[in-house]
Coordinates of C-alpha atoms and ligand atoms in Angstrom, one line a residue:
X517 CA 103.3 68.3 73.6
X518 CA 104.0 71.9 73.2
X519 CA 106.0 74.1 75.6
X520 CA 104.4 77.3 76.5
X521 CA 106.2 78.6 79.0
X522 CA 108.4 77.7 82.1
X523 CA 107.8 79.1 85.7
X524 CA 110.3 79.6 88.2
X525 CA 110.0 79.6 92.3
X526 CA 112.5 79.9 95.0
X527 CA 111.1 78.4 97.9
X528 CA 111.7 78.9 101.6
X529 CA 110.2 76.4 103.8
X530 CA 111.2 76.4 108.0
X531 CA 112.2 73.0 109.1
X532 CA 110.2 71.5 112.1
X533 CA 113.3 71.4 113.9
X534 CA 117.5 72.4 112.7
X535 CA 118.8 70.0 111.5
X536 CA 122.8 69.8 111.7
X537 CA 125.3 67.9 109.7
X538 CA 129.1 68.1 109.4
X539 CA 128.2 71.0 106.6
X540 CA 126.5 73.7 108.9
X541 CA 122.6 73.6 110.6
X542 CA 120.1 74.5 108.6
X543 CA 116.8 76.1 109.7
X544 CA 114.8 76.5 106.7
X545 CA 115.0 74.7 103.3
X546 CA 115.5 77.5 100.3
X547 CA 115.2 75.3 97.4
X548 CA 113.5 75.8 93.7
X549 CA 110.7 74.5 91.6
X550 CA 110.2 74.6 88.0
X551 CA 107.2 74.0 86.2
X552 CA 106.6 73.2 82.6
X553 CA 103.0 74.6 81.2
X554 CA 102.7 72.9 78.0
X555 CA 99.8 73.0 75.8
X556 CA 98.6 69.7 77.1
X557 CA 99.6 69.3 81.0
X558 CA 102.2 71.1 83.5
X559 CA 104.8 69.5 84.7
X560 CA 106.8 69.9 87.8
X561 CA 110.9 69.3 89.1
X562 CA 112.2 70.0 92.1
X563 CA 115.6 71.9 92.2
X564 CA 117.3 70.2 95.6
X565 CA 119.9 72.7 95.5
X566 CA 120.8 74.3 99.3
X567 CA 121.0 77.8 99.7
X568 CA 125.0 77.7 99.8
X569 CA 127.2 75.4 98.1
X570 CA 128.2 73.6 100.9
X571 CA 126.8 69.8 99.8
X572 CA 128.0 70.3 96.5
X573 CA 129.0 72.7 93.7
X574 CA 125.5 74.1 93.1
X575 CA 123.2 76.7 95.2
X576 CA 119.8 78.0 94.8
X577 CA 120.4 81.1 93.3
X578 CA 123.1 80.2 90.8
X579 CA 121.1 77.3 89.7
X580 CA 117.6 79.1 89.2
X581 CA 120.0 81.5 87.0
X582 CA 121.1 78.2 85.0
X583 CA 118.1 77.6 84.1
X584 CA 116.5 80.8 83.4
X585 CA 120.0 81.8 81.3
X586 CA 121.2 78.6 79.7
X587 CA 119.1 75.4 80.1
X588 CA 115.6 77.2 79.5
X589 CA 116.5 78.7 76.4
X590 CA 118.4 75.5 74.6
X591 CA 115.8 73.8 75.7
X592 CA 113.3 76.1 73.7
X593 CA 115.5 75.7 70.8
X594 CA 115.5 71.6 71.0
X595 CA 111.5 71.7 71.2
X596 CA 111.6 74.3 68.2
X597 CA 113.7 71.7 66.7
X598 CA 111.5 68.7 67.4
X599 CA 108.2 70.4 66.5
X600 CA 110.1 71.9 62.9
X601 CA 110.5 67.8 62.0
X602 CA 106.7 67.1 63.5
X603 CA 108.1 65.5 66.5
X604 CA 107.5 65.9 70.1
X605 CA 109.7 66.7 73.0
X606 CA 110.2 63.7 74.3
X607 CA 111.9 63.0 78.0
X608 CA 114.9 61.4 77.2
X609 CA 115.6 64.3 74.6
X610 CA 116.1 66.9 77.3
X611 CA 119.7 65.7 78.8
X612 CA 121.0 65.7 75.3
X613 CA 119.6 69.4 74.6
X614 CA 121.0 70.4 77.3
X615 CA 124.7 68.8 77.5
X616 CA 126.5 71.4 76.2
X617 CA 126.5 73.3 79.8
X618 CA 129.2 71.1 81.5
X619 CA 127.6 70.1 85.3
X620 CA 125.0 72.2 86.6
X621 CA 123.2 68.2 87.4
X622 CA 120.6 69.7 90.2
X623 CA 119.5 72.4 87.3
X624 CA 119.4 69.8 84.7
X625 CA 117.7 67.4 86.9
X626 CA 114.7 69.8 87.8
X627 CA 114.1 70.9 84.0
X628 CA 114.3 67.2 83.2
X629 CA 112.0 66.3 86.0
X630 CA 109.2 68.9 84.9
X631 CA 109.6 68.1 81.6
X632 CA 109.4 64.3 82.0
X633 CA 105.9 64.9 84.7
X634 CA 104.4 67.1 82.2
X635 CA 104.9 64.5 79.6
X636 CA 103.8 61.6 81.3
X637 CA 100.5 63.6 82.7
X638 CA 99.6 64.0 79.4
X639 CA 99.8 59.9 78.8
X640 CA 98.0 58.9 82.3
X641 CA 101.4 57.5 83.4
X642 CA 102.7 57.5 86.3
X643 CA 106.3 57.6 87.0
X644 CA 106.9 54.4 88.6
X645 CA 105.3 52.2 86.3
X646 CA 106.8 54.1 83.3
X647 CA 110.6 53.4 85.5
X648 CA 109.2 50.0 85.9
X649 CA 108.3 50.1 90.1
X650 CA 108.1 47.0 91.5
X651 CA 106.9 47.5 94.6
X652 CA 103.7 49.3 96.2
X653 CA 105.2 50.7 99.0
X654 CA 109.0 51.5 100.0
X655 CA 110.5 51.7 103.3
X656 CA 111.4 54.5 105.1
X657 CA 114.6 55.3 106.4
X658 CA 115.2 58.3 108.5
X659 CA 118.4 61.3 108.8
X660 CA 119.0 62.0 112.3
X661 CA 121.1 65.2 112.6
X662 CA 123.9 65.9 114.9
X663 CA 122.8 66.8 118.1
X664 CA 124.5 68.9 121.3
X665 CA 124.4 65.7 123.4
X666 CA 123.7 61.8 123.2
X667 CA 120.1 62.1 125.4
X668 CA 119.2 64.5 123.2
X669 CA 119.9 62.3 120.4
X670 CA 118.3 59.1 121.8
X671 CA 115.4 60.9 122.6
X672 CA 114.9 61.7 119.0
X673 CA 116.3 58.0 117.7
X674 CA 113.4 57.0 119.9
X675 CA 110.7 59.2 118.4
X676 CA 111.6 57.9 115.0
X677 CA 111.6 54.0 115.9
X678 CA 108.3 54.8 117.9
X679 CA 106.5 56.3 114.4
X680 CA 108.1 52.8 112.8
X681 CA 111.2 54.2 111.0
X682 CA 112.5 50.9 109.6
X683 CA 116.2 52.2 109.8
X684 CA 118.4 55.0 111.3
X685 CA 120.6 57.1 109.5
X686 CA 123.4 59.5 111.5
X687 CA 125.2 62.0 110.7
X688 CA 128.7 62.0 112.0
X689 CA 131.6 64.2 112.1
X690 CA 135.3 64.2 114.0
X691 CA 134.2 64.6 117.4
X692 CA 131.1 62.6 116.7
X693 CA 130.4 59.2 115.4
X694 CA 131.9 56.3 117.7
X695 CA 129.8 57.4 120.6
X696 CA 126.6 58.6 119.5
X697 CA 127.0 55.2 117.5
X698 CA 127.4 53.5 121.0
X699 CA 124.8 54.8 122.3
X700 CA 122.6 54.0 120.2
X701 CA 123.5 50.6 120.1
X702 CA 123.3 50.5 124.1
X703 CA 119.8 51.8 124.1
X704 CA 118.2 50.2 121.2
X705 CA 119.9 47.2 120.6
X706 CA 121.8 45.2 118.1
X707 CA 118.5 44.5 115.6
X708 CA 117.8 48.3 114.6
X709 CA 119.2 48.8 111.0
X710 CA 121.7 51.4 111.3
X711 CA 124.5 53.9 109.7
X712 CA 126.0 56.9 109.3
X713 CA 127.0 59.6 107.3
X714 CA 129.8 61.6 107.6
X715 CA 129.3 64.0 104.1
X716 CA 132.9 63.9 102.9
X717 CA 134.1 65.0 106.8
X718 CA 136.8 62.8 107.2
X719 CA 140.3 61.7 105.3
X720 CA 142.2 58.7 104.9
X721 CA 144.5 59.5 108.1
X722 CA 140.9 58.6 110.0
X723 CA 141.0 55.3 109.0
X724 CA 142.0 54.0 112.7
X725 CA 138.9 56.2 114.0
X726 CA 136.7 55.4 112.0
X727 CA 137.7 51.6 112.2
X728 CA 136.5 51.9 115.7
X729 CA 133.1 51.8 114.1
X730 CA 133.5 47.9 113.1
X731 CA 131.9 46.1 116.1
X732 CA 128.8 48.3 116.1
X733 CA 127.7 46.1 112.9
X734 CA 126.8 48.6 111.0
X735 CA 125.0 48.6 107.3
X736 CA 126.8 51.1 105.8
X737 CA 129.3 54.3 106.1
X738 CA 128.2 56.7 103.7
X739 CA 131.0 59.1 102.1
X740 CA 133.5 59.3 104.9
X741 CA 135.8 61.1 102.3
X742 CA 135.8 64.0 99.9
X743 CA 133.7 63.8 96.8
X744 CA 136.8 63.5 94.5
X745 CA 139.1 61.0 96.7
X746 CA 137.4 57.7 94.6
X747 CA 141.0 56.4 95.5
X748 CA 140.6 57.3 99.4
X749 CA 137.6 55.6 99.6
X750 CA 139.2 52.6 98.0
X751 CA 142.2 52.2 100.1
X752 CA 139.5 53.0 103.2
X753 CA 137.3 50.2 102.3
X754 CA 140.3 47.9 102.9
X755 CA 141.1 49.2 106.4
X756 CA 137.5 49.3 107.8
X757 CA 135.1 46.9 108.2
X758 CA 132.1 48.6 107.4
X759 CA 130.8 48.3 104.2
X760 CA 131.3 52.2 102.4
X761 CA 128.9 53.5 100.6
X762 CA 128.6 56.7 98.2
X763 CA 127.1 59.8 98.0
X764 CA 128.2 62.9 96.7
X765 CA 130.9 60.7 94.6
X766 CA 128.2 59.2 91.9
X767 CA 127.5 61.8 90.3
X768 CA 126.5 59.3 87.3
X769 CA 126.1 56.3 85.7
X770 CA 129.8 56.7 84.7
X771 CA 131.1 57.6 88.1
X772 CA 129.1 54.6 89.7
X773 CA 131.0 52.0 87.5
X774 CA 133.9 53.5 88.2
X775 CA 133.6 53.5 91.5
X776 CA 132.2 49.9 92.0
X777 CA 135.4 48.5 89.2
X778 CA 137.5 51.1 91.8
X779 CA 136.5 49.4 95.1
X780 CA 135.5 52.6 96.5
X781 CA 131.8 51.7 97.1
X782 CA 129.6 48.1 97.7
X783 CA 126.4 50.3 97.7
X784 CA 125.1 53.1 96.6
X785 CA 123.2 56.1 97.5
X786 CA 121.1 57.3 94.5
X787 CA 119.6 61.2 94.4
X788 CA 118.1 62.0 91.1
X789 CA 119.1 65.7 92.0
X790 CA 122.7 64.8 92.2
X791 CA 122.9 62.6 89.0
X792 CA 121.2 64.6 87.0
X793 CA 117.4 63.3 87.2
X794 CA 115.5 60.1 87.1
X795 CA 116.5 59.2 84.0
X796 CA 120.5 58.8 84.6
X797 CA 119.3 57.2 88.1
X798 CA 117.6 54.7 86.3
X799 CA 121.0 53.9 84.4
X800 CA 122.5 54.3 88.1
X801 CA 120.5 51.6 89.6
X802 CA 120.9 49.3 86.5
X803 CA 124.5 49.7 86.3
X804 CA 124.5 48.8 89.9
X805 CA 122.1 45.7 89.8
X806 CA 124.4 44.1 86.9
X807 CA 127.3 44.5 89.6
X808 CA 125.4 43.1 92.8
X809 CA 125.7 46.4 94.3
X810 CA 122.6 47.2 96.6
X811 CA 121.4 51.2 96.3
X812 CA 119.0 53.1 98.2
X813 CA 117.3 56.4 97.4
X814 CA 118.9 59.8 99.0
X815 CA 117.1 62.4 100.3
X816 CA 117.7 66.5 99.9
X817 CA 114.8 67.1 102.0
X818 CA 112.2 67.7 99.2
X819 CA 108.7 68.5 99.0
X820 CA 106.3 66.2 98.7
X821 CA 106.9 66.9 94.8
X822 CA 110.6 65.6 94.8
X823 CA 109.4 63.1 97.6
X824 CA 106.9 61.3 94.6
X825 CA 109.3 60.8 92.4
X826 CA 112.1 59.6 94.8
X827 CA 109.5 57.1 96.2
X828 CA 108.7 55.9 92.9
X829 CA 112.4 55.4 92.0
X830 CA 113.0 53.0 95.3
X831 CA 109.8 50.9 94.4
X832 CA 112.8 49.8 91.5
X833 CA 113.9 46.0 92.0
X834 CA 117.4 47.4 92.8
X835 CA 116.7 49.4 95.8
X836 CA 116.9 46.7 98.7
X837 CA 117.9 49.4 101.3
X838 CA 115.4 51.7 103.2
X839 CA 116.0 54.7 101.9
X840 CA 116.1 58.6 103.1
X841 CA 112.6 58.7 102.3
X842 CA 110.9 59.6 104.5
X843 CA 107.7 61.1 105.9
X844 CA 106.8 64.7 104.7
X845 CA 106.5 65.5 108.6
X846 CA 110.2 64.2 109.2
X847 CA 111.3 68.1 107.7
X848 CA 107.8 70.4 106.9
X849 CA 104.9 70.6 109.3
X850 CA 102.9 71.8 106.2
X851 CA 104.2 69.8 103.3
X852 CA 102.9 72.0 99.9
X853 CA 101.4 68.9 98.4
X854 CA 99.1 66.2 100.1
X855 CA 102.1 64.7 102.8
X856 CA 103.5 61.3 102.9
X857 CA 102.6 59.5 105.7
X858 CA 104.4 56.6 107.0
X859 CA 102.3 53.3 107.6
X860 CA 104.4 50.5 109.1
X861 CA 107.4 52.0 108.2
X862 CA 106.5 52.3 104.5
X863 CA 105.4 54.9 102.1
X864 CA 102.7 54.3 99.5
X865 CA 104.0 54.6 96.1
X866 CA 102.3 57.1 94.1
X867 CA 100.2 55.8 90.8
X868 CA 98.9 59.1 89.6
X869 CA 99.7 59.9 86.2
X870 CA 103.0 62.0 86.4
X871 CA 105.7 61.9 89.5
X872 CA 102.4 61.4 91.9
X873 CA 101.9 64.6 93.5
X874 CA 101.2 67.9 92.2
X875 CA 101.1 71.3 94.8
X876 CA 98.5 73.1 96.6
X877 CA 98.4 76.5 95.3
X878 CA 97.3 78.3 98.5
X879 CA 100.3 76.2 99.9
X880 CA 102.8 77.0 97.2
X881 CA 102.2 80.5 97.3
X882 CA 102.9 80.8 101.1
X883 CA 106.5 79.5 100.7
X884 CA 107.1 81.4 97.6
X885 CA 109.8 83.5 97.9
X886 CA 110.3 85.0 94.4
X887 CA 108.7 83.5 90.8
X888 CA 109.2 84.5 87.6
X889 CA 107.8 83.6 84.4
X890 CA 109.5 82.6 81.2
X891 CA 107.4 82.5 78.2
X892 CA 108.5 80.6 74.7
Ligands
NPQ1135 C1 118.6 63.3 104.4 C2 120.1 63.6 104.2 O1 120.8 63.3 105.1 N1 120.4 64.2 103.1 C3 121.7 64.5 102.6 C4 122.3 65.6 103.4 C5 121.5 66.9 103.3 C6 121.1 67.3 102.0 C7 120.3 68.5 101.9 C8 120.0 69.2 103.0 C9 119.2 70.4 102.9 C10 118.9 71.1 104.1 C11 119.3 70.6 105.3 C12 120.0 69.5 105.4 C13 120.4 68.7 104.3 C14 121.1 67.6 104.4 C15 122.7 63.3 102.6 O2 122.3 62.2 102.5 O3 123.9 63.6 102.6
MG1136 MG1 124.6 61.5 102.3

């Protein structure tokens, strides 16, 4: 497999409705796609990034200039290596190419990604049985934002249970988690798999508050604290019942065992975009499944190109939590690949040679916001 060139997009795609977390409300996804030509197939990875750095350290623009600056070109330079000694590029080549830029894992992660869909296109793999997928189809969890009042919210909790969502995910903040989460419980009952995330709003004083969660028997809280406070989250775990779970903490296979050995975490949530791609989430969910620690799959509201992969990563063994996965309709009213649909609460698990989808030109092209064109 020989690289000819890498394309760049920034993409801007309106949400079917805001959607508002203790971060900000967002009304339109700006994210970036990279694809791969090589001589034999193109691949594709989807940069998760947000616009701003407000999730984590990385944003849209800076990261497209990652690539196109540092990753792109040492990347080059590996494959000019490879080919000089007759070998190929091969995926699990790419994170050691590029290790020399310290972080950057949502840049690293789409370049990866591309590189690893181009590669297994040109074998007729597909991704999940090349991660070893276990499963046909994965169950879909769904991220219900903060609303401006609890009707509104149980009107859309509804909705989602009433197109089969097999669990509910919300977001909290100070000022709102033990109601809405009351609420809920009120109106739907004590059966409905649910839990929150709070992305990093709270601190350790919030214990008491967010002890106050405990009777609502809830699966998980997912990173009450800030991404650095492995400690925090530690000490928390002993004053709440709920079992915590991380997000923006594990940012590796590394971090996760740290964490577990820590007692910060008893599951985890897995994002390839965060860890660095589906390679070091593979590690992730192994290093996890040797501890007994139950992960699910994340969600950074991607396209139906990030949302292949991701569903192909939670048809692992490990992945016994619905995950954030879910239909392409839950975010895009046009999706720019063929959509995932949800079918009794589950999505099919792509078996298409590569990560399972692949765009629609006509579709691409309307979200594009800028592309550019790196030849090597
Ligand atoms: C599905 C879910 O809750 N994802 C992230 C938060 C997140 C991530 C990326 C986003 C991009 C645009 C708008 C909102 C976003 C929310 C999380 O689990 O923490
Ligand atoms: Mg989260």
């Amino acid at each position: 497999m020989k690289l000819i060139g890498v394309e760049l997009r920034r993409l801007a795609i309106p949400l079917v409705a805001p959607f508002r977390t203790s971060f900000g409300t967002q009304q339109t996804r700006e994210l970036g796609l990279i694809r791969v030509q090589t001589d034999s197939a193109d691949g594709y990875g989807e940069l998760v990034t947000m616009a701003d750095p407000v999730y984590s350290s990385e944003y849209t623009d800076g990261a497209i200039a990652v690539v196109r600056d540092y990753l792109v070109p040492m990347l080059a330079a590996a494959a000019a290596r490879a080919a000089a000694q007759s070998r190929d590029l091969d995926p699990w080549a790419v994170a050691p190419a590029l290790a020399p830029i310290k972080g950057h894992r949502m840049a690293k992660a789409a370049l990866e990604t591309a590189v690893l869909d181009a590669w297994l296109r040109e074998r007729s793999l597909s991704l999940a049985e090349w991660l070893g997928a276990t499963r046909n189809t994965v169950a879909a969890g769904v991220s219900v934002g903060i609303m401006d009042s609890v009707p509104q919210l149980l009107d859309a909790v509804g909705g989602y249970l009433a197109e089969g969502y097999v669990r509910i995910k919300l977001k909290i903040e100070p000022g709102w988690d033990v109601e809405p989460v009351r609420a809920v419980r009120e109106r739907f009952g004590d059966e409905v798999l649910l839990q929150v995330d709070a992305n990093t709003a709270y601190t350790l004083g919030d214990a008491p508050q967010l002890a106050r969660l405990d009777p609502f028997g809830l699966l998980l809280i997912e990173q009450p604290l800030d991404e650095e406070d492995v400690r925090g989250h530690a000490e928390l775990a002993k004053r709440i019942k709920t079992p915590v779970c991380l997000d923006e903490s594990i940012v590796s296979a590394r971090a996760a065992a740290d964490a577990i050995a820590l007692g910060a975490c008893a599951i985890v949530n897995i994002k390839p975009g965060r860890v660095g791609g589906y390679l070091e989430s593979r590690r992730i969910h192994d290093v996890c499944v040797a501890h007994g620690v139950p992960v699910w799959c994340g969600g950074m509201l991607e396209t139906g190109l990030g949302r292949a992969a991701n569903v192909a990563l939670a048809a692992l063994p490990g992945f016994t939590l619905p995950g954030d996965t879910s239909a392409s309709d839950r975010y895009y009213r046009t999706d720019i690949t063929e959509p995932f649909t949800l079918v009794d609460g589950h999505l099919a698990v792509p078996r298409e040679p590569g990560i399972g989808r692949s765009p629609i030109p006509e579709l691409l092209d309307t979200v594009t916001e800028t592309r550019e064109w790196i030849a090597l």
